[in-house]
mmCIF file with all atom_site columns, C-alpha atoms in Angstrom:
data_model
loop_
_atom_site.group_PDB
_atom_site.id
_atom_site.type_symbol
_atom_site.label_atom_id
_atom_site.label_alt_id
_atom_site.label_comp_id
_atom_site.label_asym_id
_atom_site.label_entity_id
_atom_site.label_seq_id
_atom_site.pdbx_PDB_ins_code
_atom_site.Cartn_x
_atom_site.Cartn_y
_atom_site.Cartn_z
_atom_site.occupancy
_atom_site.B_iso_or_equiv
_atom_site.pdbx_formal_charge
_atom_site.auth_seq_id
_atom_site.auth_comp_id
_atom_site.auth_asym_id
_atom_site.auth_atom_id
_atom_site.pdbx_PDB_model_num
ATOM 1   C CA . MET B 1 1   ? 9.949   26.687 21.622  1.00 50.00 ? 35  MET B CA 1
ATOM 2   C CA . GLY B 1 2   ? 12.125  25.518 24.485  1.00 61.00 ? 36  GLY B CA 1
ATOM 3   C CA . LYS B 1 3   ? 10.078  25.148 27.534  1.00 70.00 ? 37  LYS B CA 1
ATOM 4   C CA . TYR B 1 4   ? 7.231   24.116 25.641  1.00 78.00 ? 38  TYR B CA 1
ATOM 5   C CA . ARG B 1 5   ? 8.834   21.173 23.569  1.00 78.00 ? 39  ARG B CA 1
ATOM 6   C CA . LYS B 1 6   ? 7.331   18.458 25.780  1.00 83.00 ? 40  LYS B CA 1
ATOM 7   C CA . TYR B 1 7   ? 3.740   20.077 25.229  1.00 88.00 ? 41  TYR B CA 1
ATOM 8   C CA . VAL B 1 8   ? 4.443   20.474 21.491  1.00 88.00 ? 42  VAL B CA 1
ATOM 9   C CA . ALA B 1 9   ? 5.414   16.653 21.593  1.00 89.00 ? 43  ALA B CA 1
ATOM 10  C CA . VAL B 1 10  ? 2.298   15.704 23.204  1.00 92.00 ? 44  VAL B CA 1
ATOM 11  C CA . VAL B 1 11  ? 0.049   17.585 21.019  1.00 94.00 ? 45  VAL B CA 1
ATOM 12  C CA . ILE B 1 12  ? 1.884   16.397 17.803  1.00 94.00 ? 46  ILE B CA 1
ATOM 13  C CA . LYS B 1 13  ? 1.647   12.563 19.092  1.00 95.00 ? 47  LYS B CA 1
ATOM 14  C CA . ILE B 1 14  ? -2.045  13.238 19.899  1.00 96.00 ? 48  ILE B CA 1
ATOM 15  C CA . PHE B 1 15  ? -2.639  14.432 16.165  1.00 96.00 ? 49  PHE B CA 1
ATOM 16  C CA . GLU B 1 16  ? -0.653  11.400 14.890  1.00 96.00 ? 50  GLU B CA 1
ATOM 17  C CA . ILE B 1 17  ? -2.699  8.965  16.950  1.00 97.00 ? 51  ILE B CA 1
ATOM 18  C CA . PHE B 1 18  ? -6.009  10.871 15.895  1.00 97.00 ? 52  PHE B CA 1
ATOM 19  C CA . GLN B 1 19  ? -4.767  10.254 11.980  1.00 96.00 ? 53  GLN B CA 1
ATOM 20  C CA . TRP B 1 20  ? -3.996  6.454  12.696  1.00 97.00 ? 54  TRP B CA 1
ATOM 21  C CA . VAL B 1 21  ? -7.348  5.861  14.368  1.00 97.00 ? 55  VAL B CA 1
ATOM 22  C CA . ALA B 1 22  ? -9.141  7.627  11.490  1.00 95.00 ? 56  ALA B CA 1
ATOM 23  C CA . ALA B 1 23  ? -7.270  5.532  8.988   1.00 95.00 ? 57  ALA B CA 1
ATOM 24  C CA . LEU B 1 24  ? -8.147  2.224  10.778  1.00 97.00 ? 58  LEU B CA 1
ATOM 25  C CA . MET B 1 25  ? -11.889 3.455  10.942  1.00 95.00 ? 59  MET B CA 1
ATOM 26  C CA . LEU B 1 26  ? -12.116 4.211  7.239   1.00 92.00 ? 60  LEU B CA 1
ATOM 27  C CA . PHE B 1 27  ? -10.295 0.875  6.650   1.00 94.00 ? 61  PHE B CA 1
ATOM 28  C CA . VAL B 1 28  ? -13.107 -1.191 8.743   1.00 94.00 ? 62  VAL B CA 1
ATOM 29  C CA . LEU B 1 29  ? -15.642 0.838  6.870   1.00 89.00 ? 63  LEU B CA 1
ATOM 30  C CA . ILE B 1 30  ? -14.546 0.128  3.497   1.00 89.00 ? 64  ILE B CA 1
ATOM 31  C CA . GLY B 1 31  ? -14.461 -3.847 4.627   1.00 89.00 ? 65  GLY B CA 1
ATOM 32  C CA . ALA B 1 32  ? -17.896 -3.431 5.989   1.00 87.00 ? 66  ALA B CA 1
ATOM 33  C CA . VAL B 1 33  ? -19.145 -1.869 2.717   1.00 84.00 ? 67  VAL B CA 1
ATOM 34  C CA . GLY B 1 34  ? -17.505 -4.450 0.688   1.00 79.00 ? 68  GLY B CA 1
ATOM 35  C CA . MET B 1 35  ? -18.331 -7.504 2.719   1.00 81.00 ? 69  MET B CA 1
ATOM 36  C CA . PHE B 1 36  ? -21.962 -6.652 3.600   1.00 77.00 ? 70  PHE B CA 1
ATOM 37  C CA . ARG B 1 37  ? -22.970 -4.839 -0.050  1.00 73.00 ? 71  ARG B CA 1
ATOM 38  C CA . VAL B 1 38  ? -24.391 -1.883 1.938   1.00 70.00 ? 72  VAL B CA 1
ATOM 39  C CA . GLN B 1 39  ? -26.699 0.445  0.257   1.00 72.00 ? 73  GLN B CA 1
ATOM 40  C CA . LEU B 1 40  ? -26.947 3.938  1.588   1.00 67.00 ? 74  LEU B CA 1
ATOM 41  C CA . ASN B 1 41  ? -30.039 6.482  1.036   1.00 64.00 ? 75  ASN B CA 1
ATOM 42  C CA . GLY B 1 42  ? -28.692 9.983  0.405   1.00 63.00 ? 76  GLY B CA 1
ATOM 43  C CA . ASN B 1 43  ? -31.591 11.589 2.553   1.00 61.00 ? 77  ASN B CA 1
ATOM 44  C CA . VAL B 1 44  ? -30.242 9.775  5.731   1.00 60.00 ? 78  VAL B CA 1
ATOM 45  C CA . LEU B 1 45  ? -26.696 11.096 5.240   1.00 61.00 ? 79  LEU B CA 1
ATOM 46  C CA . GLY B 1 46  ? -27.985 14.461 4.357   1.00 60.00 ? 80  GLY B CA 1
ATOM 47  C CA . LEU B 1 47  ? -26.554 14.561 0.768   1.00 60.00 ? 81  LEU B CA 1
ATOM 48  C CA . ASN B 1 48  ? -29.480 15.929 -0.751  1.00 59.00 ? 82  ASN B CA 1
ATOM 49  C CA . GLN B 1 49  ? -28.965 19.295 0.712   1.00 59.00 ? 83  GLN B CA 1
ATOM 50  C CA . ASN B 1 50  ? -25.959 20.211 -1.769  1.00 59.00 ? 84  ASN B CA 1
ATOM 51  C CA . GLY B 1 51  ? -27.172 17.964 -4.772  1.00 62.00 ? 85  GLY B CA 1
ATOM 52  C CA . GLY B 1 52  ? -25.412 14.987 -3.581  1.00 64.00 ? 86  GLY B CA 1
ATOM 53  C CA . GLN B 1 53  ? -22.091 16.451 -4.288  1.00 65.00 ? 87  GLN B CA 1
ATOM 54  C CA . ILE B 1 54  ? -19.055 16.839 -2.011  1.00 64.00 ? 88  ILE B CA 1
ATOM 55  C CA . SER B 1 55  ? -15.800 18.581 -2.695  1.00 63.00 ? 89  SER B CA 1
ATOM 56  C CA . ALA B 1 56  ? -12.310 18.437 -1.156  1.00 61.00 ? 90  ALA B CA 1
ATOM 57  C CA . HIS B 1 57  ? -8.754  19.247 -2.354  1.00 55.00 ? 91  HIS B CA 1
ATOM 58  C CA . GLY B 1 58  ? -9.723  20.485 -5.612  1.00 55.00 ? 92  GLY B CA 1
ATOM 59  C CA . SER B 1 59  ? -11.866 17.415 -6.563  1.00 59.00 ? 93  SER B CA 1
ATOM 60  C CA . SER B 1 60  ? -15.532 17.104 -6.218  1.00 64.00 ? 94  SER B CA 1
ATOM 61  C CA . VAL B 1 61  ? -17.500 13.911 -6.325  1.00 66.00 ? 95  VAL B CA 1
ATOM 62  C CA . MET B 1 62  ? -21.029 13.298 -7.227  1.00 67.00 ? 96  MET B CA 1
ATOM 63  C CA . LEU B 1 63  ? -22.315 10.718 -4.573  1.00 69.00 ? 97  LEU B CA 1
ATOM 64  C CA . LEU B 1 64  ? -25.893 10.233 -5.578  1.00 71.00 ? 98  LEU B CA 1
ATOM 65  C CA . GLU B 1 65  ? -27.583 8.047  -8.060  1.00 74.00 ? 99  GLU B CA 1
ATOM 66  C CA . PRO B 1 66  ? -30.837 9.650  -9.736  1.00 73.00 ? 100 PRO B CA 1
ATOM 67  C CA . ASP B 1 67  ? -33.013 7.467  -7.579  1.00 77.00 ? 101 ASP B CA 1
ATOM 68  C CA . GLY B 1 68  ? -31.226 8.996  -4.243  1.00 72.00 ? 102 GLY B CA 1
ATOM 69  C CA . MET B 1 69  ? -29.097 6.197  -3.327  1.00 77.00 ? 103 MET B CA 1
ATOM 70  C CA . VAL B 1 70  ? -25.547 6.512  -2.962  1.00 76.00 ? 104 VAL B CA 1
ATOM 71  C CA . ASN B 1 71  ? -23.283 5.409  -5.628  1.00 76.00 ? 105 ASN B CA 1
ATOM 72  C CA . MET B 1 72  ? -21.141 2.939  -3.414  1.00 80.00 ? 106 MET B CA 1
ATOM 73  C CA . LYS B 1 73  ? -18.401 2.632  -5.843  1.00 79.00 ? 107 LYS B CA 1
ATOM 74  C CA . VAL B 1 74  ? -17.769 6.288  -5.654  1.00 78.00 ? 108 VAL B CA 1
ATOM 75  C CA . PHE B 1 75  ? -18.350 6.073  -1.891  1.00 80.00 ? 109 PHE B CA 1
ATOM 76  C CA . VAL B 1 76  ? -15.620 3.587  -1.562  1.00 83.00 ? 110 VAL B CA 1
ATOM 77  C CA . ALA B 1 77  ? -13.336 5.514  -4.002  1.00 81.00 ? 111 ALA B CA 1
ATOM 78  C CA . VAL B 1 78  ? -13.573 8.493  -1.634  1.00 82.00 ? 112 VAL B CA 1
ATOM 79  C CA . LEU B 1 79  ? -12.986 6.360  1.529   1.00 85.00 ? 113 LEU B CA 1
ATOM 80  C CA . ILE B 1 80  ? -9.831  5.086  -0.057  1.00 87.00 ? 114 ILE B CA 1
ATOM 81  C CA . ILE B 1 81  ? -8.523  8.400  -0.736  1.00 85.00 ? 115 ILE B CA 1
ATOM 82  C CA . ALA B 1 82  ? -9.396  9.476  2.987   1.00 88.00 ? 116 ALA B CA 1
ATOM 83  C CA . MET B 1 83  ? -7.724  6.407  4.447   1.00 92.00 ? 117 MET B CA 1
ATOM 84  C CA . VAL B 1 84  ? -4.547  7.095  2.397   1.00 91.00 ? 118 VAL B CA 1
ATOM 85  C CA . SER B 1 85  ? -4.549  10.719 3.047   1.00 91.00 ? 119 SER B CA 1
ATOM 86  C CA . CYS B 1 86  ? -4.754  9.893  6.938   1.00 93.00 ? 120 CYS B CA 1
ATOM 87  C CA . ILE B 1 87  ? -2.046  7.180  6.855   1.00 95.00 ? 121 ILE B CA 1
ATOM 88  C CA . LEU B 1 88  ? 0.294   9.973  5.011   1.00 95.00 ? 122 LEU B CA 1
ATOM 89  C CA . THR B 1 89  ? -0.720  12.638 7.601   1.00 95.00 ? 123 THR B CA 1
ATOM 90  C CA . ALA B 1 90  ? 0.068   10.376 10.365  1.00 97.00 ? 124 ALA B CA 1
ATOM 91  C CA . MET B 1 91  ? 3.515   9.640  8.873   1.00 97.00 ? 125 MET B CA 1
ATOM 92  C CA . ILE B 1 92  ? 4.136   13.365 8.654   1.00 96.00 ? 126 ILE B CA 1
ATOM 93  C CA . TYR B 1 93  ? 3.184   13.900 12.483  1.00 96.00 ? 127 TYR B CA 1
ATOM 94  C CA . HIS B 1 94  ? 5.233   11.096 13.243  1.00 96.00 ? 128 HIS B CA 1
ATOM 95  C CA . ASN B 1 95  ? 8.269   12.545 11.710  1.00 95.00 ? 129 ASN B CA 1
ATOM 96  C CA . ILE B 1 96  ? 7.818   16.075 13.226  1.00 93.00 ? 130 ILE B CA 1
ATOM 97  C CA . TYR B 1 97  ? 7.391   14.121 16.540  1.00 93.00 ? 131 TYR B CA 1
ATOM 98  C CA . LEU B 1 98  ? 10.694  12.385 16.174  1.00 91.00 ? 132 LEU B CA 1
ATOM 99  C CA . ILE B 1 99  ? 12.411  15.545 15.380  1.00 89.00 ? 133 ILE B CA 1
ATOM 100 C CA . VAL B 1 100 ? 10.897  17.401 18.336  1.00 87.00 ? 134 VAL B CA 1
ATOM 101 C CA . GLN B 1 101 ? 12.165  14.417 20.457  1.00 85.00 ? 135 GLN B CA 1
ATOM 102 C CA . THR B 1 102 ? 15.396  14.956 19.212  1.00 81.00 ? 136 THR B CA 1
ATOM 103 C CA . THR B 1 103 ? 15.589  18.446 20.104  1.00 73.00 ? 137 THR B CA 1
ATOM 104 C CA . ARG B 1 104 ? 14.282  17.551 23.530  1.00 65.00 ? 138 ARG B CA 1
ATOM 105 C CA . ARG B 1 105 ? 17.441  15.736 24.291  1.00 63.00 ? 139 ARG B CA 1
ATOM 106 C CA . VAL B 1 106 ? 15.551  12.521 24.868  1.00 54.00 ? 140 VAL B CA 1
ATOM 107 C CA . GLU B 1 107 ? 17.663  10.134 22.948  1.00 55.00 ? 141 GLU B CA 1
ATOM 108 C CA . TYR B 1 108 ? 20.933  11.618 24.329  1.00 57.00 ? 142 TYR B CA 1
ATOM 109 C CA . PRO B 1 109 ? 20.203  13.565 27.279  1.00 57.00 ? 143 PRO B CA 1
ATOM 110 C CA . GLN B 1 110 ? 23.926  14.085 28.364  1.00 55.00 ? 144 GLN B CA 1
ATOM 111 C CA . LYS B 1 111 ? 24.855  15.681 25.007  1.00 61.00 ? 145 LYS B CA 1
ATOM 112 C CA . GLU B 1 112 ? 24.231  18.734 23.328  1.00 60.00 ? 146 GLU B CA 1
ATOM 113 C CA . VAL B 1 113 ? 21.939  17.893 20.948  1.00 67.00 ? 147 VAL B CA 1
ATOM 114 C CA . THR B 1 114 ? 21.164  19.912 18.036  1.00 75.00 ? 148 THR B CA 1
ATOM 115 C CA . PRO B 1 115 ? 18.307  19.497 15.067  1.00 79.00 ? 149 PRO B CA 1
ATOM 116 C CA . PHE B 1 116 ? 20.915  19.545 12.526  1.00 83.00 ? 150 PHE B CA 1
ATOM 117 C CA . ILE B 1 117 ? 21.893  15.894 12.328  1.00 85.00 ? 151 ILE B CA 1
ATOM 118 C CA . ASP B 1 118 ? 21.688  13.291 9.594   1.00 88.00 ? 152 ASP B CA 1
ATOM 119 C CA . VAL B 1 119 ? 18.717  11.361 10.869  1.00 90.00 ? 153 VAL B CA 1
ATOM 120 C CA . ASN B 1 120 ? 16.668  14.708 10.872  1.00 91.00 ? 154 ASN B CA 1
ATOM 121 C CA . VAL B 1 121 ? 17.798  15.499 7.384   1.00 92.00 ? 155 VAL B CA 1
ATOM 122 C CA . LYS B 1 122 ? 16.050  12.153 6.397   1.00 95.00 ? 156 LYS B CA 1
ATOM 123 C CA . ARG B 1 123 ? 12.843  12.868 8.532   1.00 94.00 ? 157 ARG B CA 1
ATOM 124 C CA . VAL B 1 124 ? 12.387  16.478 6.868   1.00 95.00 ? 158 VAL B CA 1
ATOM 125 C CA . ARG B 1 125 ? 12.731  14.822 3.570   1.00 96.00 ? 159 ARG B CA 1
ATOM 126 C CA . ASN B 1 126 ? 10.337  12.286 4.305   1.00 96.00 ? 160 ASN B CA 1
ATOM 127 C CA . ILE B 1 127 ? 7.808   14.968 5.357   1.00 96.00 ? 161 ILE B CA 1
ATOM 128 C CA . GLY B 1 128 ? 8.263   16.851 1.890   1.00 96.00 ? 162 GLY B CA 1
ATOM 129 C CA . VAL B 1 129 ? 7.675   13.439 0.011   1.00 96.00 ? 163 VAL B CA 1
ATOM 130 C CA . TYR B 1 130 ? 4.412   12.607 2.096   1.00 95.00 ? 164 TYR B CA 1
ATOM 131 C CA . CYS B 1 131 ? 3.139   16.145 1.341   1.00 94.00 ? 165 CYS B CA 1
ATOM 132 C CA . MET B 1 132 ? 3.788   15.716 -2.149  1.00 94.00 ? 166 MET B CA 1
ATOM 133 C CA . LEU B 1 133 ? 2.219   12.230 -2.164  1.00 93.00 ? 167 LEU B CA 1
ATOM 134 C CA . ILE B 1 134 ? -0.941  12.959 -0.640  1.00 91.00 ? 168 ILE B CA 1
ATOM 135 C CA . PRO B 1 135 ? -2.395  14.907 -3.655  1.00 89.00 ? 169 PRO B CA 1
ATOM 136 C CA . ILE B 1 136 ? -0.830  12.820 -6.036  1.00 89.00 ? 170 ILE B CA 1
ATOM 137 C CA . VAL B 1 137 ? -2.297  9.633  -4.585  1.00 86.00 ? 171 VAL B CA 1
ATOM 138 C CA . GLU B 1 138 ? -5.900  11.216 -4.507  1.00 82.00 ? 172 GLU B CA 1
ATOM 139 C CA . CYS B 1 139 ? -5.402  12.103 -8.208  1.00 83.00 ? 173 CYS B CA 1
ATOM 140 C CA . ILE B 1 140 ? -4.061  8.577  -9.040  1.00 84.00 ? 174 ILE B CA 1
ATOM 141 C CA . VAL B 1 141 ? -7.079  6.891  -6.957  1.00 79.00 ? 175 VAL B CA 1
ATOM 142 C CA . SER B 1 142 ? -9.688  9.338  -8.825  1.00 76.00 ? 176 SER B CA 1
ATOM 143 C CA . VAL B 1 143 ? -8.303  8.323  -12.254 1.00 79.00 ? 177 VAL B CA 1
ATOM 144 C CA . ALA B 1 144 ? -8.390  4.752  -11.441 1.00 79.00 ? 178 ALA B CA 1
ATOM 145 C CA . ALA B 1 145 ? -11.896 4.904  -10.253 1.00 74.00 ? 179 ALA B CA 1
ATOM 146 C CA . ARG B 1 146 ? -12.862 6.715  -13.324 1.00 75.00 ? 180 ARG B CA 1
ATOM 147 C CA . MET B 1 147 ? -11.057 3.913  -15.585 1.00 77.00 ? 181 MET B CA 1
ATOM 148 C CA . VAL B 1 148 ? -11.696 0.758  -13.720 1.00 74.00 ? 182 VAL B CA 1
ATOM 149 C CA . PHE B 1 149 ? -15.467 1.323  -12.329 1.00 68.00 ? 183 PHE B CA 1
ATOM 150 C CA . LYS B 1 150 ? -16.574 3.814  -15.179 1.00 70.00 ? 184 LYS B CA 1
ATOM 151 C CA . ILE B 1 151 ? -17.323 6.156  -12.587 1.00 65.00 ? 185 ILE B CA 1
ATOM 152 C CA . GLU B 1 152 ? -18.329 9.305  -13.869 1.00 63.00 ? 186 GLU B CA 1
ATOM 153 C CA . GLY B 1 153 ? -19.350 11.027 -10.673 1.00 57.00 ? 187 GLY B CA 1
ATOM 154 C CA . ILE B 1 154 ? -15.660 11.950 -9.859  1.00 61.00 ? 188 ILE B CA 1
ATOM 155 C CA . GLU B 1 155 ? -14.335 15.310 -11.084 1.00 62.00 ? 189 GLU B CA 1
ATOM 156 C CA . LEU B 1 156 ? -10.415 15.266 -11.552 1.00 66.00 ? 190 LEU B CA 1
ATOM 157 C CA . GLY B 1 157 ? -8.252  17.809 -10.042 1.00 70.00 ? 191 GLY B CA 1
ATOM 158 C CA . ILE B 1 158 ? -5.081  17.972 -7.956  1.00 77.00 ? 192 ILE B CA 1
ATOM 159 C CA . ASN B 1 159 ? -4.466  20.045 -4.988  1.00 78.00 ? 193 ASN B CA 1
ATOM 160 C CA . ILE B 1 160 ? -1.292  21.861 -6.278  1.00 87.00 ? 194 ILE B CA 1
ATOM 161 C CA . ALA B 1 161 ? -0.688  23.434 -2.700  1.00 88.00 ? 195 ALA B CA 1
ATOM 162 C CA . GLY B 1 162 ? 0.369   20.178 -1.313  1.00 88.00 ? 196 GLY B CA 1
ATOM 163 C CA . ILE B 1 163 ? 2.775   19.625 -4.132  1.00 91.00 ? 197 ILE B CA 1
ATOM 164 C CA . VAL B 1 164 ? 4.267   23.175 -3.445  1.00 94.00 ? 198 VAL B CA 1
ATOM 165 C CA . ALA B 1 165 ? 4.410   22.620 0.461   1.00 93.00 ? 199 ALA B CA 1
ATOM 166 C CA . GLY B 1 166 ? 6.281   19.275 -0.326  1.00 94.00 ? 200 GLY B CA 1
ATOM 167 C CA . MET B 1 167 ? 8.931   21.051 -2.592  1.00 95.00 ? 201 MET B CA 1
ATOM 168 C CA . ILE B 1 168 ? 9.356   23.855 0.319   1.00 96.00 ? 202 ILE B CA 1
ATOM 169 C CA . VAL B 1 169 ? 9.906   21.301 2.771   1.00 94.00 ? 203 VAL B CA 1
ATOM 170 C CA . LEU B 1 170 ? 12.282  19.339 0.394   1.00 94.00 ? 204 LEU B CA 1
ATOM 171 C CA . CYS B 1 171 ? 14.218  22.843 0.302   1.00 95.00 ? 205 CYS B CA 1
ATOM 172 C CA . LEU B 1 172 ? 14.104  22.808 3.988   1.00 93.00 ? 206 LEU B CA 1
ATOM 173 C CA . ALA B 1 173 ? 15.883  19.161 3.703   1.00 93.00 ? 207 ALA B CA 1
ATOM 174 C CA . ASP B 1 174 ? 18.519  20.835 1.811   1.00 93.00 ? 208 ASP B CA 1
ATOM 175 C CA . VAL B 1 175 ? 19.101  23.534 4.530   1.00 92.00 ? 209 VAL B CA 1
ATOM 176 C CA . PHE B 1 176 ? 19.204  20.899 7.393   1.00 89.00 ? 210 PHE B CA 1
ATOM 177 C CA . THR B 1 177 ? 21.825  19.027 5.226   1.00 92.00 ? 211 THR B CA 1
ATOM 178 C CA . TYR B 1 178 ? 23.959  22.308 4.895   1.00 91.00 ? 212 TYR B CA 1
ATOM 179 C CA . GLY B 1 179 ? 23.499  22.543 9.019   1.00 89.00 ? 213 GLY B CA 1
ATOM 180 C CA . VAL B 1 180 ? 24.854  19.272 9.200   1.00 88.00 ? 214 VAL B CA 1
ATOM 181 C CA . GLU B 1 181 ? 27.936  19.636 7.377   1.00 89.00 ? 215 GLU B CA 1
ATOM 182 C CA . LEU B 1 182 ? 28.496  22.951 9.408   1.00 87.00 ? 216 LEU B CA 1
ATOM 183 C CA . GLN B 1 183 ? 27.901  21.127 12.702  1.00 81.00 ? 217 GLN B CA 1
ATOM 184 C CA . LYS B 1 184 ? 30.608  18.445 11.498  1.00 81.00 ? 218 LYS B CA 1
ATOM 185 C CA . GLY B 1 185 ? 32.757  21.347 10.435  1.00 79.00 ? 219 GLY B CA 1
ATOM 186 C CA . LYS B 1 186 ? 32.821  20.411 6.760   1.00 60.00 ? 220 LYS B CA 1
ATOM 187 C CA . GLY B 1 187 ? 30.994  23.640 5.563   1.00 49.00 ? 221 GLY B CA 1
ATOM 188 C CA . LEU B 1 188 ? 33.259  26.238 6.692   1.00 46.00 ? 222 LEU B CA 1
#
């Protein structure tokens, strides 16, 4: 990755900004739907082509009412899930960006910098936690929407791949911890 670190950092920062902008747009959309009591026709959104159902991350949602209108409670629940997922993904990208910046010697250009430092252990651990939180939050919001709003259009499911990826990254954080100990001369 040596000579490409600067470009990698720029691309990661662009991805992070995209996620923050998407989260902000979803937040505004949720507010607009709540404030203006918007009603959407499923034909306008093209939802009638697949029976009014959308699927993502192991969950399936029926957005259309029998009259062809969008069930706005389900729609808001989907928007909340998407917004939280964008926020957590942006936080993942931010931590990756900070790790790359550390290895680029931006913070301490005169020193020999290694990725095996205490702050990067915390960053890698945060990435693992955020990876695991995305499917967990999606499931919690789905359950809450079913219970609070009595929404029957949400099929419950959990994306186990996100949890497994988070566990793998948490194991990688332990490897980073060991690397920090070796750097300090304790692990020999």
